[in-house]
Coordinates of N, CA and C in Angstrom, one line a residue:
M932 N 145.0 104.0 70.9 CA 143.8 104.6 70.3 C 142.6 103.6 70.2
E933 N 142.9 102.4 69.8 CA 141.9 101.4 69.7 C 141.3 101.0 71.0
K934 N 142.2 101.0 72.0 CA 141.7 100.7 73.4 C 140.7 101.8 73.9
T935 N 141.1 103.0 73.7 CA 140.3 104.1 74.1 C 139.0 104.2 73.3
E936 N 139.0 103.8 72.0 CA 137.8 103.7 71.2 C 136.9 102.7 71.7
N937 N 137.4 101.5 72.1 CA 136.6 100.4 72.6 C 136.0 100.8 74.0
L938 N 136.8 101.5 74.8 CA 136.3 101.9 76.1 C 135.1 103.0 75.9
L939 N 135.3 103.9 74.9 CA 134.3 104.9 74.6 C 133.0 104.2 74.2
V940 N 133.2 103.2 73.3 CA 132.0 102.5 72.8 C 131.2 101.8 74.0
Q941 N 132.0 101.2 74.9 CA 131.4 100.5 76.1 C 130.7 101.6 76.9
Q942 N 131.3 102.7 77.1 CA 130.7 103.8 77.9 C 129.4 104.3 77.2
L943 N 129.5 104.4 75.9 CA 128.3 104.9 75.2 C 127.1 103.9 75.3
K944 N 127.4 102.7 75.3 CA 126.4 101.6 75.4 C 125.8 101.4 76.8
D945 N 126.6 101.9 77.8 CA 126.1 101.8 79.2 C 125.3 103.0 79.6
K946 N 124.1 102.8 80.0 CA 123.1 103.9 80.3 C 123.7 104.9 81.4
K947 N 124.5 104.3 82.3 CA 125.0 105.2 83.4 C 126.1 106.1 82.9
T948 N 126.8 105.7 81.9 CA 128.0 106.6 81.4 C 127.7 107.2 80.0
S949 N 126.6 106.9 79.4 CA 126.4 107.3 78.0 C 126.4 108.8 77.8
Q950 N 125.8 109.5 78.7 CA 125.7 111.0 78.5 C 127.1 111.6 78.4
E951 N 127.9 111.3 79.4 CA 129.3 111.8 79.5 C 130.1 111.3 78.3
A952 N 130.0 110.0 78.0 CA 130.7 109.5 76.9 C 130.3 110.1 75.5
F953 N 129.0 110.4 75.4 CA 128.6 111.1 74.2 C 129.2 112.5 74.1
R954 N 129.2 113.2 75.2 CA 129.8 114.6 75.2 C 131.3 114.5 74.7
E955 N 132.0 113.4 75.2 CA 133.4 113.2 74.8 C 133.5 112.9 73.3
L956 N 132.6 112.0 72.9 CA 132.5 111.7 71.4 C 132.3 112.9 70.6
V957 N 131.4 113.7 70.9 CA 131.1 114.9 70.2 C 132.3 115.8 70.2
S958 N 132.9 116.0 71.3 CA 134.1 116.9 71.4 C 135.2 116.4 70.5
Q959 N 135.4 115.1 70.5 CA 136.5 114.4 69.8 C 136.3 114.4 68.3
Y960 N 135.1 114.3 67.8 CA 134.8 114.1 66.4 C 134.1 115.2 65.7
K961 N 133.5 116.2 66.4 CA 132.6 117.1 65.7 C 133.3 117.9 64.6
E962 N 134.6 118.3 64.8 CA 135.2 119.1 63.7 C 135.5 118.3 62.5
R963 N 136.0 117.0 62.7 CA 136.3 116.2 61.5 C 135.0 115.8 60.8
L964 N 134.0 115.5 61.5 CA 132.7 115.2 60.9 C 132.1 116.4 60.2
Y965 N 132.2 117.6 60.8 CA 131.7 118.8 60.2 C 132.3 119.0 58.9
W966 N 133.6 118.9 58.8 CA 134.3 119.1 57.5 C 134.0 118.1 56.5
H967 N 133.8 116.8 56.9 CA 133.4 115.8 56.0 C 132.1 116.1 55.4
I968 N 131.1 116.5 56.3 CA 129.8 116.8 55.8 C 129.8 118.1 54.9
R969 N 130.6 119.0 55.3 CA 130.7 120.3 54.6 C 131.2 120.0 53.2
N970 N 132.1 119.1 53.0 CA 132.6 118.7 51.7 C 131.6 118.2 50.8
I971 N 130.5 117.6 51.4 CA 129.4 117.0 50.6 C 128.3 118.0 50.4
V972 N 127.8 118.7 51.4 CA 126.7 119.6 51.3 C 127.0 121.0 51.0
K973 N 128.3 121.4 51.2 CA 128.9 122.7 50.9 C 128.4 123.9 51.8
D974 N 127.2 123.9 52.2 CA 126.6 125.1 52.9 C 126.9 124.9 54.4
H975 N 127.4 126.0 55.0 CA 127.7 126.0 56.5 C 126.5 125.6 57.3
D976 N 125.4 126.3 57.2 CA 124.3 126.1 58.0 C 123.7 124.7 57.8
D977 N 123.6 124.2 56.5 CA 123.1 122.9 56.2 C 124.1 121.9 56.8
S978 N 125.4 122.1 56.8 CA 126.3 121.2 57.4 C 126.1 121.0 58.9
H979 N 125.8 122.1 59.6 CA 125.5 122.0 61.0 C 124.3 121.2 61.3
D980 N 123.2 121.4 60.4 CA 122.0 120.6 60.6 C 122.3 119.1 60.4
V981 N 123.0 118.8 59.4 CA 123.4 117.4 59.1 C 124.3 116.8 60.2
L982 N 125.2 117.6 60.7 CA 126.1 117.2 61.8 C 125.2 116.8 63.0
Q983 N 124.3 117.7 63.3 CA 123.4 117.4 64.5 C 122.6 116.1 64.3
N984 N 122.0 115.9 63.1 CA 121.3 114.7 62.7 C 122.2 113.5 62.8
T985 N 123.5 113.7 62.4 CA 124.4 112.6 62.4 C 124.7 112.1 63.9
F986 N 124.9 113.1 64.8 CA 125.2 112.7 66.2 C 123.9 112.1 66.8
I987 N 122.8 112.6 66.5 CA 121.5 112.0 67.0 C 121.4 110.5 66.6
K988 N 121.7 110.3 65.3 CA 121.6 108.9 64.8 C 122.7 108.1 65.5
I989 N 123.9 108.6 65.7 CA 125.0 107.8 66.3 C 124.5 107.5 67.7
F990 N 124.0 108.4 68.5 CA 123.6 108.2 69.9 C 122.5 107.2 69.9
R991 N 121.5 107.3 69.0 CA 120.3 106.4 69.0 C 120.7 105.0 68.6
N992 N 121.7 104.8 67.8 CA 122.1 103.5 67.2 C 123.4 102.9 67.6
I993 N 124.0 103.5 68.7 CA 125.3 103.0 69.2 C 125.2 101.5 69.5
D994 N 124.0 101.0 70.0 CA 123.9 99.6 70.3 C 124.0 98.7 69.1
Q995 N 123.8 99.3 67.9 CA 123.9 98.5 66.7 C 125.3 98.4 66.2
F996 N 126.2 99.2 66.8 CA 127.6 99.2 66.4 C 128.2 97.9 66.9
K997 N 128.7 97.1 65.9 CA 129.2 95.8 66.3 C 130.7 95.7 66.4
G998 N 131.4 96.8 66.0 CA 132.9 96.8 66.1 C 133.6 96.1 65.0
D999 N 132.8 95.8 63.9 CA 133.4 95.2 62.7 C 134.3 96.2 62.0
S1000 N 134.1 97.5 62.2 CA 135.0 98.5 61.6 C 135.3 99.4 62.8
K1001 N 136.1 100.4 62.5 CA 136.5 101.4 63.6 C 135.2 102.3 63.8
L1002 N 135.1 102.8 65.0 CA 134.0 103.7 65.3 C 134.0 104.9 64.4
F1003 N 135.2 105.4 64.1 CA 135.4 106.5 63.2 C 134.7 106.2 61.9
S1004 N 135.0 105.0 61.3 CA 134.5 104.6 60.0 C 133.0 104.5 60.0
W1005 N 132.5 104.0 61.1 CA 131.0 103.8 61.2 C 130.3 105.2 61.3
M1006 N 130.9 106.1 62.0 CA 130.4 107.5 62.2 C 130.4 108.2 60.8
Y1007 N 131.6 108.1 60.1 CA 131.7 108.7 58.8 C 130.7 108.2 57.8
R1008 N 130.4 106.8 57.9 CA 129.4 106.3 57.0 C 128.0 106.9 57.3
I1009 N 127.7 107.0 58.6 CA 126.4 107.7 59.0 C 126.4 109.1 58.5
A1010 N 127.5 109.9 58.7 CA 127.6 111.2 58.2 C 127.4 111.3 56.7
T1011 N 128.0 110.4 56.0 CA 127.9 110.4 54.5 C 126.5 110.1 54.1
N1012 N 125.9 109.1 54.7 CA 124.5 108.8 54.4 C 123.5 109.9 54.7
E1013 N 123.7 110.5 55.9 CA 122.9 111.7 56.3 C 123.0 112.8 55.3
S1014 N 124.2 113.1 54.9 CA 124.5 114.2 53.9 C 123.8 113.9 52.6
I1015 N 123.9 112.7 52.1 CA 123.3 112.3 50.8 C 121.7 112.4 51.0
T1016 N 121.2 111.9 52.1 CA 119.8 111.9 52.3 C 119.3 113.4 52.4
F1017 N 120.1 114.2 53.1 CA 119.8 115.7 53.2 C 119.7 116.3 51.8
L1018 N 120.7 116.0 50.9 CA 120.7 116.6 49.6 C 119.5 116.1 48.7
N1019 N 119.3 114.8 48.8 CA 118.1 114.2 48.1 C 116.8 114.9 48.5
K1020 N 116.6 115.0 49.8 CA 115.4 115.7 50.3 C 115.3 117.1 49.9
K1021 N 116.4 117.8 49.9 CA 116.5 119.2 49.5 C 116.1 119.4 48.0
S1022 N 116.6 118.5 47.2 CA 116.3 118.6 45.7 C 114.9 118.3 45.5
K1023 N 114.3 117.3 46.2 CA 112.9 117.0 46.1 C 112.0 118.2 46.6
R1024 N 112.4 118.8 47.7 CA 111.7 119.9 48.3 C 111.7 121.1 47.3
L1025 N 112.8 121.3 46.6 CA 112.9 122.4 45.7 C 112.4 122.0 44.3
Q1026 N 112.1 120.7 44.1 CA 111.6 120.2 42.9 C 112.6 120.4 41.7
I1027 N 113.9 120.1 42.0 CA 114.9 120.2 41.0 C 115.7 118.9 41.1
S1028 N 116.5 118.6 40.0 CA 117.3 117.4 40.0 C 118.5 117.6 40.9
S1029 N 119.2 116.5 41.2 CA 120.3 116.6 42.1 C 121.5 117.3 41.4
E1030 N 121.5 117.3 40.1 CA 122.6 118.0 39.3 C 122.3 119.5 39.4
E1031 N 121.0 119.9 39.3 CA 120.6 121.3 39.4 C 120.9 121.8 40.8
L1032 N 120.7 121.0 41.8 CA 121.0 121.3 43.2 C 122.5 121.6 43.4
Q1033 N 123.3 120.7 42.8 CA 124.7 120.8 42.9 C 125.2 122.1 42.3
D1034 N 124.7 122.4 41.1 CA 125.0 123.7 40.5 C 124.6 124.9 41.4
S1035 N 123.4 124.8 41.9 CA 122.9 125.9 42.8 C 123.8 126.1 44.0
I1036 N 124.2 125.0 44.6 CA 125.0 125.0 45.8 C 126.4 125.6 45.5
I1037 N 127.0 125.2 44.4 CA 128.3 125.7 44.0 C 128.2 127.2 43.7
N1038 N 127.1 127.6 43.0 CA 126.9 129.1 42.7 C 126.8 129.9 44.0
N1039 N 126.1 129.3 45.0 CA 125.9 130.0 46.3 C 127.2 130.1 47.1
L1040 N 128.2 129.2 46.8 CA 129.5 129.3 47.5 C 130.1 130.7 47.4
E1041 N 129.9 131.3 46.2 CA 130.5 132.6 46.0 C 130.0 133.7 47.0
S1042 N 128.8 133.5 47.4 CA 128.2 134.5 48.3 C 128.2 134.0 49.8
D1043 N 128.8 132.8 50.0 CA 128.8 132.2 51.4 C 129.9 132.9 52.2
V1044 N 129.5 133.6 53.3 CA 130.5 134.3 54.1 C 131.4 133.3 54.8
Y1045 N 131.0 132.0 54.9 CA 131.9 131.0 55.6 C 132.9 130.4 54.6
F1046 N 132.7 130.6 53.3 CA 133.6 130.1 52.3 C 134.8 131.1 52.1
E1047 N 135.9 130.6 52.5 CA 137.1 131.5 52.5 C 138.0 131.2 51.3
G1048 N 137.5 130.5 50.3 CA 138.4 130.1 49.2 C 138.6 131.2 48.2
S1049 N 139.7 131.0 47.5 CA 140.1 131.9 46.4 C 139.3 131.5 45.1
E1050 N 139.6 132.2 44.1 CA 138.9 131.9 42.8 C 139.2 130.5 42.3
I1051 N 140.5 130.1 42.5 CA 140.9 128.7 42.0 C 140.2 127.7 42.9
Q1052 N 140.0 127.9 44.2 CA 139.4 127.0 45.1 C 137.9 126.9 44.7
L1053 N 137.3 128.0 44.3 CA 135.9 127.9 43.8 C 135.8 127.1 42.5
K1054 N 136.8 127.3 41.6 CA 136.8 126.6 40.4 C 137.0 125.1 40.7
L1055 N 137.8 124.7 41.7 CA 138.0 123.3 42.0 C 136.7 122.8 42.6
Q1056 N 136.0 123.5 43.4 CA 134.7 123.1 43.9 C 133.7 122.8 42.7
K1057 N 133.7 123.7 41.7 CA 132.9 123.5 40.5 C 133.3 122.2 39.8
A1058 N 134.6 122.0 39.7 CA 135.0 120.8 39.0 C 134.6 119.5 39.8
I1059 N 134.7 119.6 41.1 CA 134.3 118.4 41.9 C 132.8 118.2 41.8
A1060 N 132.0 119.3 41.8 CA 130.6 119.2 41.6 C 130.2 118.5 40.3
S1061 N 131.0 118.6 39.3 CA 130.7 118.0 38.0 C 130.9 116.5 38.0
L1062 N 131.5 116.0 39.0 CA 131.7 114.5 39.1 C 130.5 113.8 39.6
P1063 N 130.4 112.5 39.3 CA 129.3 111.7 39.9 C 129.5 111.6 41.4
Q1064 N 128.5 111.4 42.1 CA 128.5 111.5 43.6 C 129.5 110.6 44.2
K1065 N 129.7 109.4 43.8 CA 130.7 108.5 44.4 C 132.1 109.0 44.2
Q1066 N 132.4 109.5 43.0 CA 133.7 110.1 42.7 C 134.0 111.3 43.6
Q1067 N 132.9 112.1 43.8 CA 133.0 113.3 44.6 C 133.4 112.9 46.0
Q1068 N 132.7 111.9 46.6 CA 133.0 111.4 47.9 C 134.5 110.9 48.0
V1069 N 134.9 110.1 47.1 CA 136.2 109.5 47.1 C 137.3 110.6 47.0
F1070 N 137.1 111.5 46.1 CA 138.0 112.6 45.9 C 138.1 113.5 47.2
N1071 N 137.0 113.9 47.7 CA 137.0 114.7 48.9 C 137.7 114.0 50.1
M1072 N 137.4 112.8 50.3 CA 138.0 112.1 51.5 C 139.5 111.9 51.3
K1073 N 139.9 111.7 50.1 CA 141.3 111.4 49.8 C 142.1 112.8 49.8
Y1074 N 141.6 113.7 49.0 CA 142.3 115.0 48.8 C 142.2 116.0 49.9
F1075 N 141.0 116.2 50.4 CA 140.8 117.2 51.5 C 141.0 116.6 52.9
E1076 N 140.4 115.4 53.1 CA 140.5 114.8 54.4 C 141.7 114.0 54.7
K1077 N 142.5 113.7 53.6 CA 143.7 113.0 53.7 C 143.5 111.6 54.3
L1078 N 142.4 111.0 54.0 CA 142.1 109.6 54.5 C 142.9 108.6 53.7
K1079 N 143.3 107.5 54.3 CA 143.9 106.4 53.6 C 142.8 105.6 52.8
Y1080 N 143.2 105.0 51.7 CA 142.3 104.2 50.9 C 141.6 103.1 51.8
R1081 N 142.3 102.5 52.7 CA 141.8 101.5 53.6 C 140.6 102.1 54.5
E1082 N 140.8 103.4 55.0 CA 139.8 104.0 55.8 C 138.6 104.4 54.9
I1083 N 138.8 104.9 53.7 CA 137.7 105.2 52.8 C 136.9 103.9 52.4
A1084 N 137.7 102.8 52.2 CA 137.0 101.6 51.8 C 136.1 101.1 53.0
D1085 N 136.5 101.3 54.2 CA 135.7 101.0 55.4 C 134.4 101.9 55.4
I1086 N 134.6 103.1 55.2 CA 133.5 104.1 55.2 C 132.5 103.8 54.1
L1087 N 133.0 103.7 52.9 CA 132.1 103.5 51.8 C 131.7 102.0 51.5
E1088 N 132.3 101.1 52.3 CA 132.0 99.7 52.1 C 132.3 99.2 50.7
T1089 N 133.5 99.5 50.2 CA 133.9 99.0 48.9 C 135.4 98.6 49.0
S1090 N 135.9 98.2 47.8 CA 137.3 97.7 47.8 C 138.3 98.9 47.6
E1091 N 139.5 98.7 48.1 CA 140.5 99.7 47.9 C 140.8 99.9 46.4
G1092 N 140.9 98.8 45.7 CA 141.1 98.8 44.2 C 140.1 99.7 43.5
A1093 N 138.8 99.5 43.8 CA 137.8 100.3 43.2 C 138.0 101.8 43.5
L1094 N 138.4 102.1 44.8 CA 138.6 103.5 45.2 C 139.7 104.1 44.5
K1095 N 140.8 103.4 44.3 CA 142.0 103.9 43.6 C 141.6 104.3 42.2
A1096 N 140.9 103.4 41.6 CA 140.4 103.6 40.2 C 139.5 104.9 40.1
S1097 N 138.6 104.9 41.1 CA 137.6 106.0 41.1 C 138.3 107.4 41.4
Y1098 N 139.3 107.3 42.3 CA 140.1 108.6 42.6 C 140.9 109.0 41.4
H1099 N 141.5 108.1 40.7 CA 142.3 108.4 39.5 C 141.4 109.0 38.4
I1100 N 140.3 108.4 38.2 CA 139.3 108.9 37.2 C 138.9 110.3 37.6
A1101 N 138.5 110.5 38.9 CA 138.1 111.8 39.4 C 139.2 112.9 39.1
V1102 N 140.4 112.6 39.4 CA 141.5 113.5 39.3 C 141.6 113.9 37.8
K1103 N 141.6 112.9 36.9 CA 141.6 113.2 35.4 C 140.5 114.1 35.0
K1104 N 139.3 113.8 35.5 CA 138.1 114.7 35.1 C 138.3 116.1 35.6
I1105 N 138.8 116.2 36.8 CA 139.0 117.5 37.4 C 140.1 118.3 36.7
E1106 N 141.2 117.6 36.3 CA 142.2 118.3 35.6 C 141.7 118.8 34.2
E1107 N 140.9 118.0 33.6 CA 140.3 118.3 32.3 C 139.3 119.5 32.5
F1108 N 138.5 119.5 33.5 CA 137.6 120.6 33.8 C 138.3 121.9 34.0
L1109 N 139.4 121.8 34.8 CA 140.2 123.0 35.1 C 140.9 123.6 33.8
K1110 N 141.3 122.7 32.9 CA 141.9 123.1 31.7 C 140.9 123.8 30.7
T1111 N 139.7 123.3 30.7 CA 138.7 123.8 29.7 C 137.8 124.9 30.2
N1112 N 137.9 125.2 31.5 CA 137.0 126.2 32.1 C 137.8 127.4 32.6

């Protein structure tokens, strides 16, 4: 896997092979990145917009990828930052706080034709939305995306110990939310 990832990065950085390598990259990672973004922004259409912006940023900045982390971690970091930037811009555009935007997004999930969740899943999404942003990210990556703490630490550029504590606190808050609501 690492050898093919290194080869893909080389091909992405080479002008002669960059177009084909980029198509392969998109094919290989679009679904995982889409669901990562969707866990943050919640809305299907917004997720596609952020995904497109993420891939544009990856393509434009591949020369800045130094290989200090896995390509996957680097792309997830870009997707995470693009998602947060998107939500911040959206709350500014709508002239509401980020908390109000989160509430609005969760309320819109009920009418989202792409959300196939049951009532308990909707309740879980409301519980997750009540968490601080960093805890939301850690919880989503660990619970939904089944990433290892090591991978999350690379993506969020933090320690595994801090992530474990953050995840534990998030789980407790979610449990409390589900009990009281």
